[in-house]
Amino acid sequence: MQLFQDPVPAGEAEQVQAIVEAVLTKQKAGHKPGQLARRDVHAKSHGTVAASFRVLPQACNIGLFSKPASYDALVRFSNGAFGPGGFDILPNVRGLALKLFGVPGPKLLPGDENSTEHDFLFSNDPTFFVRTIEDMLLITQGKIGKLSLGAKLRIAGSLKLMSNPLHGSYFSQVPYQLGERACKYALIPQKAPPLVSLPRAYDRDYLRHAVETELRRHEVKYTFAVQLQRSGESIADSTVPWRGALVPVAELVFLKLSRALLESDGEALSFNPWRALAEHQPLGWPGRVRKEVYAADFKWRSEQNHNS
């Protein structure tokens, strides 16, 4: 018995397509021949690092977490806004994209059903920055002025300072299926970050350098947790936080580095939350938007980079 409700409103497919078209229009307008074609959002990388993902014993007996296992992984750290040339000292959305390798079973992403990869997306804020798909369409079309004051304040509140990507907690923000339940994901550092860790304002790329410096010294461990939906908590509106406990189901270990990180690391990678087992299907309108937008964005920039 399915314990969550995730109806698709009438007209949503047309709105999703309008967002895809707006993203591609912006991509094409901003791209210069011969330059590296970048992601529409999270264009600036702080490096892509190797990791190990270990499912804990008796995690939850569902899908990826049904039995103890270890997977090789890659993690891409990023800034959400301001492009690849932005200064890290500016308040921003900080992203973490996680890709597991060697995960058996068919995946949900059309065209990638036989993939053995499994993707997760995280941000450093527990809640999503947009309440409705209508507002997302306005943002994508560059019509932020038409948003309500509350929507503008939510966007501003999602922009944060960060001193080191390896010291922050990360959240899926939006819900996913967990068998017959709905959940959100979280990544929590196992070791408390330093009480004082100041950004280096003079270094445009200090977040990448902070990751590189720390991982040259030692591994960094995070707990991967699920947060089950409770009665009355919304799937459709991810700007409202859930209140349930975070239940550990896996451990993510960032491995020591033996080389310098490059800002362009990970540009050939695609991260899509629908590259996942059916037991972990994305829920809510943001998930359905990402399915189409991320696939179209990756197809376009791959074609540009291949032909340049």
PDB file of C-alpha atoms in Angstrom:
ATOM      1  CA  MET A   1       0.000   0.000   0.000  1.00  0.00           C
ATOM      2  CA  GLN A   2       1.400   3.370  -1.052  1.00  0.00           C
ATOM      3  CA  LEU A   3       1.461   5.688   1.965  1.00  0.00           C
ATOM      4  CA  PHE A   4       2.097   8.966   0.124  1.00  0.00           C
ATOM      5  CA  GLN A   5       0.182  11.050  -2.426  1.00  0.00           C
ATOM      6  CA  ASP A   6       1.929  12.628  -5.414  1.00  0.00           C
ATOM      7  CA  PRO A   7      -0.666  13.595  -8.016  1.00  0.00           C
ATOM      8  CA  VAL A   8       0.503  15.341 -11.198  1.00  0.00           C
ATOM      9  CA  PRO A   9      -1.591  18.516 -11.702  1.00  0.00           C
ATOM     10  CA  ALA A  10      -3.210  19.208 -15.049  1.00  0.00           C
ATOM     11  CA  GLY A  11      -0.988  21.362 -17.248  1.00  0.00           C
ATOM     12  CA  GLU A  12       2.241  20.453 -15.462  1.00  0.00           C
ATOM     13  CA  ALA A  13       3.752  18.729 -18.509  1.00  0.00           C
ATOM     14  CA  GLU A  14       3.342  21.927 -20.532  1.00  0.00           C
ATOM     15  CA  GLN A  15       4.984  23.971 -17.769  1.00  0.00           C
ATOM     16  CA  VAL A  16       7.892  21.531 -17.590  1.00  0.00           C
ATOM     17  CA  GLN A  17       8.392  21.824 -21.347  1.00  0.00           C
ATOM     18  CA  ALA A  18       8.324  25.634 -21.103  1.00  0.00           C
ATOM     19  CA  ILE A  19      11.059  25.476 -18.449  1.00  0.00           C
ATOM     20  CA  VAL A  20      13.162  23.175 -20.657  1.00  0.00           C
ATOM     21  CA  GLU A  21      12.796  25.594 -23.576  1.00  0.00           C
ATOM     22  CA  ALA A  22      13.717  28.586 -21.392  1.00  0.00           C
ATOM     23  CA  VAL A  23      16.826  26.813 -20.088  1.00  0.00           C
ATOM     24  CA  LEU A  24      18.020  25.848 -23.566  1.00  0.00           C
ATOM     25  CA  THR A  25      17.334  29.355 -24.880  1.00  0.00           C
ATOM     26  CA  LYS A  26      19.488  30.812 -22.116  1.00  0.00           C
ATOM     27  CA  GLN A  27      22.185  28.199 -22.693  1.00  0.00           C
ATOM     28  CA  LYS A  28      22.398  28.930 -26.406  1.00  0.00           C
ATOM     29  CA  ALA A  29      22.352  32.706 -25.936  1.00  0.00           C
ATOM     30  CA  GLY A  30      25.234  32.649 -23.461  1.00  0.00           C
ATOM     31  CA  HIS A  31      27.460  30.156 -25.261  1.00  0.00           C
ATOM     32  CA  LYS A  32      30.338  31.256 -27.488  1.00  0.00           C
ATOM     33  CA  PRO A  33      31.686  28.805 -30.083  1.00  0.00           C
ATOM     34  CA  GLY A  34      34.924  27.191 -28.968  1.00  0.00           C
ATOM     35  CA  GLN A  35      34.188  27.680 -25.270  1.00  0.00           C
ATOM     36  CA  LEU A  36      33.327  24.865 -22.891  1.00  0.00           C
ATOM     37  CA  ALA A  37      29.543  24.536 -22.702  1.00  0.00           C
ATOM     38  CA  ARG A  38      28.546  24.578 -19.029  1.00  0.00           C
ATOM     39  CA  ARG A  39      25.583  23.515 -16.934  1.00  0.00           C
ATOM     40  CA  ASP A  40      22.784  26.059 -16.669  1.00  0.00           C
ATOM     41  CA  VAL A  41      22.978  25.908 -12.868  1.00  0.00           C
ATOM     42  CA  HIS A  42      25.793  24.669 -10.615  1.00  0.00           C
ATOM     43  CA  ALA A  43      28.204  25.618 -13.392  1.00  0.00           C
ATOM     44  CA  LYS A  44      31.164  26.272 -11.080  1.00  0.00           C
ATOM     45  CA  SER A  45      32.793  23.156  -9.650  1.00  0.00           C
ATOM     46  CA  HIS A  46      34.908  22.990  -6.493  1.00  0.00           C
ATOM     47  CA  GLY A  47      36.311  19.718  -7.762  1.00  0.00           C
ATOM     48  CA  THR A  48      35.144  16.162  -8.299  1.00  0.00           C
ATOM     49  CA  VAL A  49      36.523  13.723  -5.732  1.00  0.00           C
ATOM     50  CA  ALA A  50      36.525   9.959  -5.302  1.00  0.00           C
ATOM     51  CA  ALA A  51      34.505   8.470  -2.468  1.00  0.00           C
ATOM     52  CA  SER A  52      33.278   5.201  -1.011  1.00  0.00           C
ATOM     53  CA  PHE A  53      29.608   4.603  -0.168  1.00  0.00           C
ATOM     54  CA  ARG A  54      28.882   1.857   2.367  1.00  0.00           C
ATOM     55  CA  VAL A  55      25.317   0.706   3.100  1.00  0.00           C
ATOM     56  CA  LEU A  56      24.943  -0.059   6.791  1.00  0.00           C
ATOM     57  CA  PRO A  57      23.684  -3.449   8.030  1.00  0.00           C
ATOM     58  CA  GLN A  58      19.912  -3.558   8.532  1.00  0.00           C
ATOM     59  CA  ALA A  59      19.574  -0.090   7.008  1.00  0.00           C
ATOM     60  CA  CYS A  60      15.923  -0.249   5.882  1.00  0.00           C
ATOM     61  CA  ASN A  61      15.570  -3.316   3.618  1.00  0.00           C
ATOM     62  CA  ILE A  62      14.468  -1.257   0.606  1.00  0.00           C
ATOM     63  CA  GLY A  63      16.130  -0.849  -2.787  1.00  0.00           C
ATOM     64  CA  LEU A  64      19.710   0.392  -2.563  1.00  0.00           C
ATOM     65  CA  PHE A  65      19.586  -0.008   1.216  1.00  0.00           C
ATOM     66  CA  SER A  66      18.239  -3.575   1.233  1.00  0.00           C
ATOM     67  CA  LYS A  67      21.544  -5.212   2.184  1.00  0.00           C
ATOM     68  CA  PRO A  68      25.071  -4.229   3.251  1.00  0.00           C
ATOM     69  CA  ALA A  69      27.199  -3.278   0.248  1.00  0.00           C
ATOM     70  CA  SER A  70      30.013  -0.947  -0.762  1.00  0.00           C
ATOM     71  CA  TYR A  71      30.112   1.161  -3.916  1.00  0.00           C
ATOM     72  CA  ASP A  72      32.735   3.322  -5.540  1.00  0.00           C
ATOM     73  CA  ALA A  73      31.496   6.880  -5.930  1.00  0.00           C
ATOM     74  CA  LEU A  74      32.259  10.335  -7.288  1.00  0.00           C
ATOM     75  CA  VAL A  75      31.183  13.592  -5.661  1.00  0.00           C
ATOM     76  CA  ARG A  76      31.032  16.961  -7.401  1.00  0.00           C
ATOM     77  CA  PHE A  77      30.954  20.086  -5.216  1.00  0.00           C
ATOM     78  CA  SER A  78      29.565  23.263  -6.784  1.00  0.00           C
ATOM     79  CA  ASN A  79      28.179  26.771  -6.542  1.00  0.00           C
ATOM     80  CA  GLY A  80      24.575  26.995  -7.691  1.00  0.00           C
ATOM     81  CA  ALA A  81      24.625  30.503  -9.176  1.00  0.00           C
ATOM     82  CA  PHE A  82      26.847  33.201 -10.734  1.00  0.00           C
ATOM     83  CA  GLY A  83      28.583  30.959 -13.270  1.00  0.00           C
ATOM     84  CA  PRO A  84      32.074  29.435 -13.392  1.00  0.00           C
ATOM     85  CA  GLY A  85      33.819  32.763 -12.827  1.00  0.00           C
ATOM     86  CA  GLY A  86      31.957  33.709  -9.651  1.00  0.00           C
ATOM     87  CA  PHE A  87      33.792  34.519  -6.423  1.00  0.00           C
ATOM     88  CA  ASP A  88      33.334  31.886  -3.708  1.00  0.00           C
ATOM     89  CA  ILE A  89      33.094  34.592  -1.026  1.00  0.00           C
ATOM     90  CA  LEU A  90      29.669  35.627  -2.371  1.00  0.00           C
ATOM     91  CA  PRO A  91      26.642  34.073  -0.652  1.00  0.00           C
ATOM     92  CA  ASN A  92      25.448  31.203  -2.826  1.00  0.00           C
ATOM     93  CA  VAL A  93      23.694  27.860  -2.973  1.00  0.00           C
ATOM     94  CA  ARG A  94      26.295  25.109  -2.459  1.00  0.00           C
ATOM     95  CA  GLY A  95      25.644  21.814  -4.175  1.00  0.00           C
ATOM     96  CA  LEU A  96      26.848  18.254  -3.757  1.00  0.00           C
ATOM     97  CA  ALA A  97      26.132  15.719  -6.507  1.00  0.00           C
ATOM     98  CA  LEU A  98      26.783  12.062  -5.683  1.00  0.00           C
ATOM     99  CA  LYS A  99      27.178   9.262  -8.227  1.00  0.00           C
ATOM    100  CA  LEU A 100      27.460   5.599  -7.201  1.00  0.00           C
ATOM    101  CA  PHE A 101      28.912   2.946  -9.503  1.00  0.00           C
ATOM    102  CA  GLY A 102      28.092  -0.745  -9.809  1.00  0.00           C
ATOM    103  CA  VAL A 103      24.491  -0.540  -8.581  1.00  0.00           C
ATOM    104  CA  PRO A 104      22.537  -3.444 -10.166  1.00  0.00           C
ATOM    105  CA  GLY A 105      18.949  -3.193 -11.329  1.00  0.00           C
ATOM    106  CA  PRO A 106      17.034  -1.148 -13.946  1.00  0.00           C
ATOM    107  CA  LYS A 107      17.049   2.638 -13.554  1.00  0.00           C
ATOM    108  CA  LEU A 108      14.181   5.061 -14.140  1.00  0.00           C
ATOM    109  CA  LEU A 109      15.912   7.548 -16.478  1.00  0.00           C
ATOM    110  CA  PRO A 110      14.759   6.965 -20.081  1.00  0.00           C
ATOM    111  CA  GLY A 111      17.674   5.778 -22.188  1.00  0.00           C
ATOM    112  CA  ASP A 112      19.697   4.848 -19.109  1.00  0.00           C
ATOM    113  CA  GLU A 113      17.617   1.907 -17.929  1.00  0.00           C
ATOM    114  CA  ASN A 114      20.647  -0.404 -18.084  1.00  0.00           C
ATOM    115  CA  SER A 115      22.998   1.969 -16.295  1.00  0.00           C
ATOM    116  CA  THR A 116      24.771   0.696 -13.184  1.00  0.00           C
ATOM    117  CA  GLU A 117      25.087   4.261 -11.855  1.00  0.00           C
ATOM    118  CA  HIS A 118      22.826   5.751  -9.172  1.00  0.00           C
ATOM    119  CA  ASP A 119      22.662   9.530  -8.616  1.00  0.00           C
ATOM    120  CA  PHE A 120      21.740  11.763  -5.678  1.00  0.00           C
ATOM    121  CA  LEU A 121      21.526  15.578  -5.509  1.00  0.00           C
ATOM    122  CA  PHE A 122      22.046  17.693  -2.393  1.00  0.00           C
ATOM    123  CA  SER A 123      22.201  21.339  -1.354  1.00  0.00           C
ATOM    124  CA  ASN A 124      23.370  23.017   1.831  1.00  0.00           C
ATOM    125  CA  ASP A 125      19.875  24.220   2.807  1.00  0.00           C
ATOM    126  CA  PRO A 126      17.204  21.828   4.169  1.00  0.00           C
ATOM    127  CA  THR A 127      14.406  23.367   2.083  1.00  0.00           C
ATOM    128  CA  PHE A 128      13.904  24.127  -1.601  1.00  0.00           C
ATOM    129  CA  PHE A 129      14.004  27.766  -2.676  1.00  0.00           C
ATOM    130  CA  VAL A 130      10.836  27.772  -4.828  1.00  0.00           C
ATOM    131  CA  ARG A 131       7.315  26.838  -3.734  1.00  0.00           C
ATOM    132  CA  THR A 132       5.552  26.380  -7.082  1.00  0.00           C
ATOM    133  CA  ILE A 133       6.353  25.356 -10.629  1.00  0.00           C
ATOM    134  CA  GLU A 134       4.850  28.660 -11.763  1.00  0.00           C
ATOM    135  CA  ASP A 135       7.525  30.547  -9.835  1.00  0.00           C
ATOM    136  CA  MET A 136      10.225  28.266 -11.220  1.00  0.00           C
ATOM    137  CA  LEU A 137       9.081  29.092 -14.740  1.00  0.00           C
ATOM    138  CA  LEU A 138       9.274  32.828 -14.009  1.00  0.00           C
ATOM    139  CA  ILE A 139      12.803  32.438 -12.619  1.00  0.00           C
ATOM    140  CA  THR A 140      13.950  30.382 -15.599  1.00  0.00           C
ATOM    141  CA  GLN A 141      12.503  32.954 -17.997  1.00  0.00           C
ATOM    142  CA  GLY A 142      14.362  35.740 -16.194  1.00  0.00           C
ATOM    143  CA  LYS A 143      11.157  37.307 -14.822  1.00  0.00           C
ATOM    144  CA  ILE A 144      12.180  37.430 -11.161  1.00  0.00           C
ATOM    145  CA  GLY A 145      10.554  40.846 -10.822  1.00  0.00           C
ATOM    146  CA  LYS A 146       7.156  39.182 -11.176  1.00  0.00           C
ATOM    147  CA  LEU A 147       7.702  36.989  -8.113  1.00  0.00           C
ATOM    148  CA  SER A 148       5.972  37.769  -4.839  1.00  0.00           C
ATOM    149  CA  LEU A 149       7.953  39.357  -2.029  1.00  0.00           C
ATOM    150  CA  GLY A 150       7.835  36.073  -0.116  1.00  0.00           C
ATOM    151  CA  ALA A 151       9.304  34.181  -3.080  1.00  0.00           C
ATOM    152  CA  LYS A 152      12.109  36.731  -3.443  1.00  0.00           C
ATOM    153  CA  LEU A 153      12.914  36.489   0.268  1.00  0.00           C
ATOM    154  CA  ARG A 154      13.080  32.677   0.067  1.00  0.00           C
ATOM    155  CA  ILE A 155      15.558  32.911  -2.794  1.00  0.00           C
ATOM    156  CA  ALA A 156      17.687  35.423  -0.905  1.00  0.00           C
ATOM    157  CA  GLY A 157      17.593  33.222   2.191  1.00  0.00           C
ATOM    158  CA  SER A 158      18.941  30.248   0.267  1.00  0.00           C
ATOM    159  CA  LEU A 159      22.204  32.083  -0.508  1.00  0.00           C
ATOM    160  CA  LYS A 160      24.749  31.343   2.223  1.00  0.00           C
ATOM    161  CA  LEU A 161      28.413  31.784   3.041  1.00  0.00           C
ATOM    162  CA  MET A 162      30.637  28.697   3.266  1.00  0.00           C
ATOM    163  CA  SER A 163      34.196  28.259   4.484  1.00  0.00           C
ATOM    164  CA  ASN A 164      34.801  24.651   3.389  1.00  0.00           C
ATOM    165  CA  PRO A 165      32.514  22.257   1.452  1.00  0.00           C
ATOM    166  CA  LEU A 166      33.754  19.384   3.641  1.00  0.00           C
ATOM    167  CA  HIS A 167      32.448  21.045   6.814  1.00  0.00           C
ATOM    168  CA  GLY A 168      28.801  21.519   5.809  1.00  0.00           C
ATOM    169  CA  SER A 169      25.658  19.419   6.018  1.00  0.00           C
ATOM    170  CA  TYR A 170      23.738  18.728   2.819  1.00  0.00           C
ATOM    171  CA  PHE A 171      20.090  17.920   2.123  1.00  0.00           C
ATOM    172  CA  SER A 172      18.047  16.559  -0.766  1.00  0.00           C
ATOM    173  CA  GLN A 173      15.490  19.325  -0.035  1.00  0.00           C
ATOM    174  CA  VAL A 174      12.850  17.548  -2.128  1.00  0.00           C
ATOM    175  CA  PRO A 175      11.238  14.138  -1.446  1.00  0.00           C
ATOM    176  CA  TYR A 176      11.910  10.719  -2.888  1.00  0.00           C
ATOM    177  CA  GLN A 177      10.133   7.411  -2.727  1.00  0.00           C
ATOM    178  CA  LEU A 178      11.439   4.902  -0.191  1.00  0.00           C
ATOM    179  CA  GLY A 179       9.471   1.810  -1.101  1.00  0.00           C
ATOM    180  CA  GLU A 180       5.902   2.595  -0.028  1.00  0.00           C
ATOM    181  CA  ARG A 181       6.951   5.655   1.987  1.00  0.00           C
ATOM    182  CA  ALA A 182       8.314   9.085   1.099  1.00  0.00           C
ATOM    183  CA  CYS A 183      11.582  10.398   2.479  1.00  0.00           C
ATOM    184  CA  LYS A 184      14.216  13.062   2.160  1.00  0.00           C
ATOM    185  CA  TYR A 185      17.963  12.487   2.295  1.00  0.00           C
ATOM    186  CA  ALA A 186      20.683  14.178   4.328  1.00  0.00           C
ATOM    187  CA  LEU A 187      24.471  14.051   4.494  1.00  0.00           C
ATOM    188  CA  ILE A 188      25.862  14.976   7.906  1.00  0.00           C
ATOM    189  CA  PRO A 189      29.613  15.216   8.708  1.00  0.00           C
ATOM    190  CA  GLN A 190      30.673  12.713  11.356  1.00  0.00           C
ATOM    191  CA  LYS A 191      33.280  15.059  12.782  1.00  0.00           C
ATOM    192  CA  ALA A 192      32.261  18.481  14.056  1.00  0.00           C
ATOM    193  CA  PRO A 193      33.737  21.262  11.903  1.00  0.00           C
ATOM    194  CA  PRO A 194      36.198  23.758  13.438  1.00  0.00           C
ATOM    195  CA  LEU A 195      34.585  26.410  15.603  1.00  0.00           C
ATOM    196  CA  VAL A 196      36.365  29.066  13.561  1.00  0.00           C
ATOM    197  CA  SER A 197      36.961  28.556   9.848  1.00  0.00           C
ATOM    198  CA  LEU A 198      37.085  31.822   7.948  1.00  0.00           C
ATOM    199  CA  PRO A 199      36.608  32.207   4.187  1.00  0.00           C
ATOM    200  CA  ARG A 200      39.605  33.472   2.214  1.00  0.00           C
ATOM    201  CA  ALA A 201      38.020  36.430   0.463  1.00  0.00           C
ATOM    202  CA  TYR A 202      41.129  37.174  -1.609  1.00  0.00           C
ATOM    203  CA  ASP A 203      40.988  33.755  -3.316  1.00  0.00           C
ATOM    204  CA  ARG A 204      38.271  33.505  -5.974  1.00  0.00           C
ATOM    205  CA  ASP A 205      38.368  29.700  -5.784  1.00  0.00           C
ATOM    206  CA  TYR A 206      39.043  29.145  -2.077  1.00  0.00           C
ATOM    207  CA  LEU A 207      36.349  26.448  -1.712  1.00  0.00           C
ATOM    208  CA  ARG A 208      38.098  24.184  -4.221  1.00  0.00           C
ATOM    209  CA  HIS A 209      41.419  24.863  -2.533  1.00  0.00           C
ATOM    210  CA  ALA A 210      39.894  24.083   0.886  1.00  0.00           C
ATOM    211  CA  VAL A 211      38.667  20.679  -0.363  1.00  0.00           C
ATOM    212  CA  GLU A 212      42.037  19.947  -1.914  1.00  0.00           C
ATOM    213  CA  THR A 213      44.005  20.916   1.210  1.00  0.00           C
ATOM    214  CA  GLU A 214      41.862  18.860   3.573  1.00  0.00           C
ATOM    215  CA  LEU A 215      41.684  15.719   1.442  1.00  0.00           C
ATOM    216  CA  ARG A 216      45.436  15.720   0.910  1.00  0.00           C
ATOM    217  CA  ARG A 217      45.706  15.281   4.689  1.00  0.00           C
ATOM    218  CA  HIS A 218      43.005  12.726   5.512  1.00  0.00           C
ATOM    219  CA  GLU A 219      39.725  11.089   4.548  1.00  0.00           C
ATOM    220  CA  VAL A 220      36.462  12.789   5.542  1.00  0.00           C
ATOM    221  CA  LYS A 221      33.424  10.775   6.653  1.00  0.00           C
ATOM    222  CA  TYR A 222      29.742  11.654   6.362  1.00  0.00           C
ATOM    223  CA  THR A 223      26.593   9.865   7.502  1.00  0.00           C
ATOM    224  CA  PHE A 224      23.951   9.360   4.798  1.00  0.00           C
ATOM    225  CA  ALA A 225      20.529   9.484   6.457  1.00  0.00           C
ATOM    226  CA  VAL A 226      16.854   9.277   5.477  1.00  0.00           C
ATOM    227  CA  GLN A 227      14.061  11.368   6.957  1.00  0.00           C
ATOM    228  CA  LEU A 228      10.634   9.754   6.628  1.00  0.00           C
ATOM    229  CA  GLN A 229       7.587  11.847   5.829  1.00  0.00           C
ATOM    230  CA  ARG A 230       5.208  12.336   8.754  1.00  0.00           C
ATOM    231  CA  SER A 231       1.484  13.003   8.693  1.00  0.00           C
ATOM    232  CA  GLY A 232       0.661  16.437   7.278  1.00  0.00           C
ATOM    233  CA  GLU A 233       4.084  17.051   5.728  1.00  0.00           C
ATOM    234  CA  SER A 234       3.919  18.175   2.116  1.00  0.00           C
ATOM    235  CA  ILE A 235       5.397  16.554  -0.972  1.00  0.00           C
ATOM    236  CA  ALA A 236       4.184  19.332  -3.281  1.00  0.00           C
ATOM    237  CA  ASP A 237       5.685  22.236  -1.250  1.00  0.00           C
ATOM    238  CA  SER A 238       9.339  21.613  -0.425  1.00  0.00           C
ATOM    239  CA  THR A 239       9.855  25.087   1.058  1.00  0.00           C
ATOM    240  CA  VAL A 240       8.349  23.730   4.300  1.00  0.00           C
ATOM    241  CA  PRO A 241      10.815  21.665   6.379  1.00  0.00           C
ATOM    242  CA  TRP A 242      10.057  18.152   7.565  1.00  0.00           C
ATOM    243  CA  ARG A 243      10.572  17.440  11.261  1.00  0.00           C
ATOM    244  CA  GLY A 244      11.235  13.708  11.476  1.00  0.00           C
ATOM    245  CA  ALA A 245      14.431  12.154  12.811  1.00  0.00           C
ATOM    246  CA  LEU A 246      17.378  11.512  10.516  1.00  0.00           C
ATOM    247  CA  VAL A 247      17.951   7.741  10.356  1.00  0.00           C
ATOM    248  CA  PRO A 248      21.467   6.624   9.260  1.00  0.00           C
ATOM    249  CA  VAL A 249      21.444   4.123   6.381  1.00  0.00           C
ATOM    250  CA  ALA A 250      24.925   4.509   4.872  1.00  0.00           C
ATOM    251  CA  GLU A 251      28.347   6.072   5.248  1.00  0.00           C
ATOM    252  CA  LEU A 252      30.024   8.258   2.617  1.00  0.00           C
ATOM    253  CA  VAL A 253      33.804   8.542   2.832  1.00  0.00           C
ATOM    254  CA  PHE A 254      35.668  11.144   0.792  1.00  0.00           C
ATOM    255  CA  LEU A 255      39.008   9.553  -0.076  1.00  0.00           C
ATOM    256  CA  LYS A 256      42.436  11.159   0.226  1.00  0.00           C
ATOM    257  CA  LEU A 257      43.660  13.087  -2.788  1.00  0.00           C
ATOM    258  CA  SER A 258      46.876  12.442  -4.634  1.00  0.00           C
ATOM    259  CA  ARG A 259      46.458  15.165  -7.241  1.00  0.00           C
ATOM    260  CA  ALA A 260      45.350  18.753  -7.668  1.00  0.00           C
ATOM    261  CA  LEU A 261      41.656  19.434  -8.246  1.00  0.00           C
ATOM    262  CA  LEU A 262      40.561  21.207 -11.409  1.00  0.00           C
ATOM    263  CA  GLU A 263      37.557  23.504 -11.657  1.00  0.00           C
ATOM    264  CA  SER A 264      36.573  21.735 -14.885  1.00  0.00           C
ATOM    265  CA  ASP A 265      36.500  18.308 -13.185  1.00  0.00           C
ATOM    266  CA  GLY A 266      33.201  16.557 -13.750  1.00  0.00           C
ATOM    267  CA  GLU A 267      32.065  18.515 -16.793  1.00  0.00           C
ATOM    268  CA  ALA A 268      31.556  15.307 -18.773  1.00  0.00           C
ATOM    269  CA  LEU A 269      29.411  13.793 -16.016  1.00  0.00           C
ATOM    270  CA  SER A 270      25.632  13.782 -15.926  1.00  0.00           C
ATOM    271  CA  PHE A 271      23.840  13.804 -12.562  1.00  0.00           C
ATOM    272  CA  ASN A 272      20.108  13.125 -12.794  1.00  0.00           C
ATOM    273  CA  PRO A 273      17.990  11.988  -9.805  1.00  0.00           C
ATOM    274  CA  TRP A 274      15.993   9.704 -12.141  1.00  0.00           C
ATOM    275  CA  ARG A 275      19.121   7.640 -12.730  1.00  0.00           C
ATOM    276  CA  ALA A 276      17.922   5.617  -9.772  1.00  0.00           C
ATOM    277  CA  LEU A 277      16.175   2.409  -8.775  1.00  0.00           C
ATOM    278  CA  ALA A 278      12.370   2.459  -8.886  1.00  0.00           C
ATOM    279  CA  GLU A 279      12.222   2.187  -5.082  1.00  0.00           C
ATOM    280  CA  HIS A 280      13.828   5.653  -4.926  1.00  0.00           C
ATOM    281  CA  GLN A 281      11.823   7.561  -7.538  1.00  0.00           C
ATOM    282  CA  PRO A 282      11.890  11.366  -7.215  1.00  0.00           C
ATOM    283  CA  LEU A 283       8.594  12.843  -6.002  1.00  0.00           C
ATOM    284  CA  GLY A 284       6.985  16.250  -6.428  1.00  0.00           C
ATOM    285  CA  TRP A 285       7.157  18.751  -9.253  1.00  0.00           C
ATOM    286  CA  PRO A 286      10.863  19.662  -8.754  1.00  0.00           C
ATOM    287  CA  GLY A 287      11.797  16.047  -9.413  1.00  0.00           C
ATOM    288  CA  ARG A 288       9.719  15.919 -12.584  1.00  0.00           C
ATOM    289  CA  VAL A 289      11.251  19.207 -13.788  1.00  0.00           C
ATOM    290  CA  ARG A 290      14.780  17.959 -13.123  1.00  0.00           C
ATOM    291  CA  LYS A 291      14.143  14.772 -15.083  1.00  0.00           C
ATOM    292  CA  GLU A 292      13.540  16.705 -18.296  1.00  0.00           C
ATOM    293  CA  VAL A 293      15.726  19.778 -17.764  1.00  0.00           C
ATOM    294  CA  TYR A 294      18.864  17.938 -16.710  1.00  0.00           C
ATOM    295  CA  ALA A 295      18.582  15.471 -19.586  1.00  0.00           C
ATOM    296  CA  ALA A 296      18.085  18.277 -22.131  1.00  0.00           C
ATOM    297  CA  ASP A 297      20.862  20.392 -20.606  1.00  0.00           C
ATOM    298  CA  PHE A 298      23.325  17.476 -20.682  1.00  0.00           C
ATOM    299  CA  LYS A 299      22.416  16.558 -24.272  1.00  0.00           C
ATOM    300  CA  TRP A 300      22.910  20.129 -25.473  1.00  0.00           C
ATOM    301  CA  ARG A 301      26.228  20.804 -23.765  1.00  0.00           C
ATOM    302  CA  SER A 302      27.587  17.376 -24.720  1.00  0.00           C
ATOM    303  CA  GLU A 303      26.833  18.122 -28.373  1.00  0.00           C
ATOM    304  CA  GLN A 304      28.516  21.545 -28.146  1.00  0.00           C
ATOM    305  CA  ASN A 305      31.604  20.199 -26.415  1.00  0.00           C
ATOM    306  CA  HIS A 306      31.889  17.289 -28.836  1.00  0.00           C
ATOM    307  CA  ASN A 307      31.732  19.573 -31.860  1.00  0.00           C
ATOM    308  CA  SER A 308      34.072  22.285 -30.545  1.00  0.00           C
TER     309      SER A 308
END
